[in-house]
Coordinates of C-alpha atoms in Angstrom, one line a residue:
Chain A
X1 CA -81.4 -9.8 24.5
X2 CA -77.6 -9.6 23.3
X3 CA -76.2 -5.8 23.8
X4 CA -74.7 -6.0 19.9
X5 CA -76.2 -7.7 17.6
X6 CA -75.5 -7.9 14.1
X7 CA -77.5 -8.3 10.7
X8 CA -77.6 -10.6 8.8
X9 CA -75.6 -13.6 10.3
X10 CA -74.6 -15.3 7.0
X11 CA -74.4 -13.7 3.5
X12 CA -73.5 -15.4 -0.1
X13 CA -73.4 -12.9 -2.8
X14 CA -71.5 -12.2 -6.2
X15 CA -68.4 -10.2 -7.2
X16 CA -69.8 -6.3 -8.1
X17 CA -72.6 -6.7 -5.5
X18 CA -73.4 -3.8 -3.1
X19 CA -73.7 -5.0 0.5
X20 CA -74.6 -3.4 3.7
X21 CA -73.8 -5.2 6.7
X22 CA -75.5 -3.6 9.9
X23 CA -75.1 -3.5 13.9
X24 CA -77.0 -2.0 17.1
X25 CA -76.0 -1.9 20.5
X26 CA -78.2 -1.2 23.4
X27 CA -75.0 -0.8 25.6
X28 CA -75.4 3.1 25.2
X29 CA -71.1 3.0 24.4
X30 CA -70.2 6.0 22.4
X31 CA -67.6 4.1 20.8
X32 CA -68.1 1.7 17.3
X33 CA -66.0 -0.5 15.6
X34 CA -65.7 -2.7 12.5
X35 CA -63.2 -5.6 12.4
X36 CA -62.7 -8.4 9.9
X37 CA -61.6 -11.9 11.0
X38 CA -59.3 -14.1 8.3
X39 CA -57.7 -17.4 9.4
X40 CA -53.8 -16.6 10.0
X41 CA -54.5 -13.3 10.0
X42 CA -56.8 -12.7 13.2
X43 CA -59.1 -9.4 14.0
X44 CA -58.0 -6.3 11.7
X45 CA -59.6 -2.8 12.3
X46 CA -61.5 -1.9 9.0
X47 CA -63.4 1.5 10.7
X48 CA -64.2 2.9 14.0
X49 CA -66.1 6.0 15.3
X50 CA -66.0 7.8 18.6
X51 CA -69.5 9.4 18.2
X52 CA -72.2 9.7 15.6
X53 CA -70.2 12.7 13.7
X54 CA -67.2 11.1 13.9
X55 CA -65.5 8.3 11.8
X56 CA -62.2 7.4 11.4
X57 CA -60.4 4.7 9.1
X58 CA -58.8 1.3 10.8
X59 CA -55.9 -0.3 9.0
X60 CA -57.7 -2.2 5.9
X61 CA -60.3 0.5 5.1
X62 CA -60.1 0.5 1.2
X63 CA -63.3 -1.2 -0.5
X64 CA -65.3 -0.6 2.6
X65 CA -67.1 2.6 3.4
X66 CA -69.3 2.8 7.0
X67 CA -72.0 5.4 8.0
X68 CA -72.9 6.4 11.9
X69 CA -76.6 6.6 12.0
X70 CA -77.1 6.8 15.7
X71 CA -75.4 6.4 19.0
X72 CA -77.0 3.0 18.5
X73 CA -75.9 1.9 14.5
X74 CA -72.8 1.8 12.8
X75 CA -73.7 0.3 9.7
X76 CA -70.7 -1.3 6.8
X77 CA -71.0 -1.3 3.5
X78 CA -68.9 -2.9 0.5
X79 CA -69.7 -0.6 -2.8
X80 CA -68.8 -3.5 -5.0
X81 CA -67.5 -6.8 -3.1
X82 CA -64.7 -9.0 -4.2
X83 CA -63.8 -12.7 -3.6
X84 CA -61.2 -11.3 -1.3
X85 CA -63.3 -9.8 1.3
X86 CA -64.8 -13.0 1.6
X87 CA -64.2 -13.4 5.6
X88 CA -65.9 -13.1 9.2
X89 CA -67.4 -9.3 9.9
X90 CA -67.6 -8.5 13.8
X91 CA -68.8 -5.0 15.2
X92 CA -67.6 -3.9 18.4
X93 CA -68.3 -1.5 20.9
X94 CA -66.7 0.0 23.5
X95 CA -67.0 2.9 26.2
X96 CA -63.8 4.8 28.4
X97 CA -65.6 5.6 31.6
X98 CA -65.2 4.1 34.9
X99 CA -63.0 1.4 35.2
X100 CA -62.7 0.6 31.4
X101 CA -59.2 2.9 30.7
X102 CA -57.8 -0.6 28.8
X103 CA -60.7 -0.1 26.4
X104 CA -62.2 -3.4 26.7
X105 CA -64.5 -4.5 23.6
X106 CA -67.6 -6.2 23.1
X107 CA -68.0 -7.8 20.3
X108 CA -71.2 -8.7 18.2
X109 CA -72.2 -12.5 17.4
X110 CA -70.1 -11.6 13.5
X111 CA -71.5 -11.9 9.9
X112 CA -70.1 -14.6 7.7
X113 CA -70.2 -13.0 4.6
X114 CA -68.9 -15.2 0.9
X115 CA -68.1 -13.3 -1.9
X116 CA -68.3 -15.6 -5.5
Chain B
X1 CA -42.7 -3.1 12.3
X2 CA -45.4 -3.5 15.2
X3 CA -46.0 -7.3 15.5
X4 CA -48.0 -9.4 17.7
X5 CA -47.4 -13.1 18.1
X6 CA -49.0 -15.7 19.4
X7 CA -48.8 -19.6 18.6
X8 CA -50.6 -20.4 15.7
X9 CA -50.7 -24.0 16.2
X10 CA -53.1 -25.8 18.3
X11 CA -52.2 -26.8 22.2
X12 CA -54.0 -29.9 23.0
X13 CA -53.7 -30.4 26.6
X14 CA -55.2 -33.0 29.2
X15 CA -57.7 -32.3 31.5
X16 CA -56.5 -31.1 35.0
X17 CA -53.4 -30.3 33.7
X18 CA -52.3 -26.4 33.4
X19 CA -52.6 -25.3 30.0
X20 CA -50.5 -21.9 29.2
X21 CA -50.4 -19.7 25.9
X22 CA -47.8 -17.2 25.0
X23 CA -48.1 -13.8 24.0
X24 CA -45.2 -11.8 22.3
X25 CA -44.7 -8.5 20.4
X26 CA -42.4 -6.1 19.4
X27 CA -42.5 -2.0 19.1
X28 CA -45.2 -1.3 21.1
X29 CA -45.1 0.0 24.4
X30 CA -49.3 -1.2 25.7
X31 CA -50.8 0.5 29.0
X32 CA -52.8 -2.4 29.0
X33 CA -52.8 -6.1 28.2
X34 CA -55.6 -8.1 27.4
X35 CA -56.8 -11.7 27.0
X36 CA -60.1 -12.7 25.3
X37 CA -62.0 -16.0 24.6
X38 CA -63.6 -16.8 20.8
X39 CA -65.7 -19.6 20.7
X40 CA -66.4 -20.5 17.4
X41 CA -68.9 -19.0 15.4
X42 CA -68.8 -16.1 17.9
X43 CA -66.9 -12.8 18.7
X44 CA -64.5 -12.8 21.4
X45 CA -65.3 -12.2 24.8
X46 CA -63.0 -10.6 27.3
X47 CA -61.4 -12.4 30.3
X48 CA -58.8 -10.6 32.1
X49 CA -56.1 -7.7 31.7
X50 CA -53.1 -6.6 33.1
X51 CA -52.0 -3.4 33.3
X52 CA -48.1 -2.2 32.2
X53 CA -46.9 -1.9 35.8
X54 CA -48.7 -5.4 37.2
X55 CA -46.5 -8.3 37.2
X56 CA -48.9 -10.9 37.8
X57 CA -53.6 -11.2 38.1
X58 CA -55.4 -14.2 39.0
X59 CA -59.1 -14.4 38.5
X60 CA -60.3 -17.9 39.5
X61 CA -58.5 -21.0 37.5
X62 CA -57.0 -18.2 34.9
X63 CA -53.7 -16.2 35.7
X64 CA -51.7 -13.7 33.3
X65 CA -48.0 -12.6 34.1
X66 CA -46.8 -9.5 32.0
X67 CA -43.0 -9.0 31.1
X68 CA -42.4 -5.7 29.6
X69 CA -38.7 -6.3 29.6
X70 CA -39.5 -9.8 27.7
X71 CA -42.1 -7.9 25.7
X72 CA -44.1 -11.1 26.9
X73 CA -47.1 -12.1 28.6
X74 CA -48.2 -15.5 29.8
X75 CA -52.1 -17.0 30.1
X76 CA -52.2 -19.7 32.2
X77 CA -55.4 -22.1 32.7
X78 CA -54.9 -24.5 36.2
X79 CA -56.8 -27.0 36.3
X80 CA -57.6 -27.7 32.8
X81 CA -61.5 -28.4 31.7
X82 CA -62.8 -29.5 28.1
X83 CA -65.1 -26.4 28.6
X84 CA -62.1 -24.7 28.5
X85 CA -61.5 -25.6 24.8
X86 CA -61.4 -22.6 22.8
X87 CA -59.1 -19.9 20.6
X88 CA -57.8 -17.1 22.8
X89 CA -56.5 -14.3 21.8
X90 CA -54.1 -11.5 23.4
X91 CA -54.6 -8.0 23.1
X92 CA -52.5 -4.6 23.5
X93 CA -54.0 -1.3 24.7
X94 CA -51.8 1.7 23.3
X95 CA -52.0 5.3 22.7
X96 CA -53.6 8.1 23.6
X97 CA -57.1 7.0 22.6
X98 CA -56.3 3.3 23.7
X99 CA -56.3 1.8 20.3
X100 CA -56.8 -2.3 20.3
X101 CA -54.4 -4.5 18.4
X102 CA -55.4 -8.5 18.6
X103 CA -53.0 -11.4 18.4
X104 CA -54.3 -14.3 16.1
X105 CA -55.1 -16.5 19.0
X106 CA -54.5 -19.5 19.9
X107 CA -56.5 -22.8 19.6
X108 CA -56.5 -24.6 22.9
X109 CA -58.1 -28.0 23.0
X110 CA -58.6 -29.8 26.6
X111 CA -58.8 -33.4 25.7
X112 CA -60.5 -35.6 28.0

């Protein structure tokens, strides 16, 4: 079974729409991130979280908002999408002990997500 | 500003041949530097890293040589494979929790 997996894979929905875009991990990392992929533009940090109580806003947070239900689920939400969020959604994880100081991520299989 | 660059354009390469892919930036100072493989359709995966003080790692066909001076890092592939064919992107490790900043990648293509 893949250690992060992300629901659902591919989403079509309209302009105004709510949307929840979710991800688990089974790699018991404390750490949680959100990133959106754009061609030209390559991964940009949306949110991230160190443990379940805490979150913290990546570089393109507006229009997004993220909840921390577990060690295991770091769910992403768009309140009302737009056209321009249109783009590919990866969660990530990661975990600081041992040898991993350079924070090495591991990524989740990505949502393709179209705004109309 | 912070800014990482890598090629945007494609490298096509032939097979056996050594393919390697640049990796720039400017105003940051990284612990760490990382390289990571995207297949398409997928998230990246990582390959190899080198830290600030390492000149040079190896890890089978795949070598990376960091220039902090240059502000540079090179990713070299020997041996080039179609397998091989993929978008790989650089990353820097800063700060004091070791924040993540991606490149855009590169496309490489291994041609037959």
């Amino acid at each position: 079974d893949a250690d992060v997996t992300q629901t659902p894979r591919n989403r079509i929905t309209k302009t105004g729409k709510r949307i929840m875009l979710e991800c688990s991990q089974t790699k018991g990392h404390d750490r949680m991130y959100w990133y959106r992929q754009d061609p030209g533009l390559g991964l940009r940090l949306i949110y991230y979280s160190f443990d379940v109580k805490d979150i913290n806003k990546g570089e393109i947070s507006d229009g997004y908002s993220v909840s921390r239900q577990a060690q295991a689920k770091f769910s992403l939400s768009l309140e009302s999408a737009i056209p321009n969020q249109t783009a590919l959604y990866f969660c990530a994880t990661s975990d600081l002990t041992g040898d991993n100081t350079h924070n090495e991520q591991f990524f989740g299989p990505g949502t393709r997500l179209t705004v109309l | 500003s912070q800014k990482i660059e890598q090629n945007s354009e494609a490298l096509n390469i032939q097979e056996g041949k050594t393919a390697t892919l640049t990796c720039n930036y400017t105003n940051y100072s990284p612990a760490y530097l990382q390289w990571y493989r995207q297949d398409p359709g997928r998230g990246p995966v990582f390959l190899l890293l080198i830290r600030e003080n390492e000149k040079e790692k190896r890890k089978e066909r795949l070598k990376v040589t960091f220039d902090t001076t240059l502000k540079q890092s090179l990713f070299h592939i020997t041996a080039s494979q179609p397998a091989d064919s993929a978008t790989y992107l650089c990353a820097l490790t800063t700060g004091g929790y070791q924040k993540v900043t991606f490149g855009i990648g590169t496309k490489l293509q291994v041609i037959p």
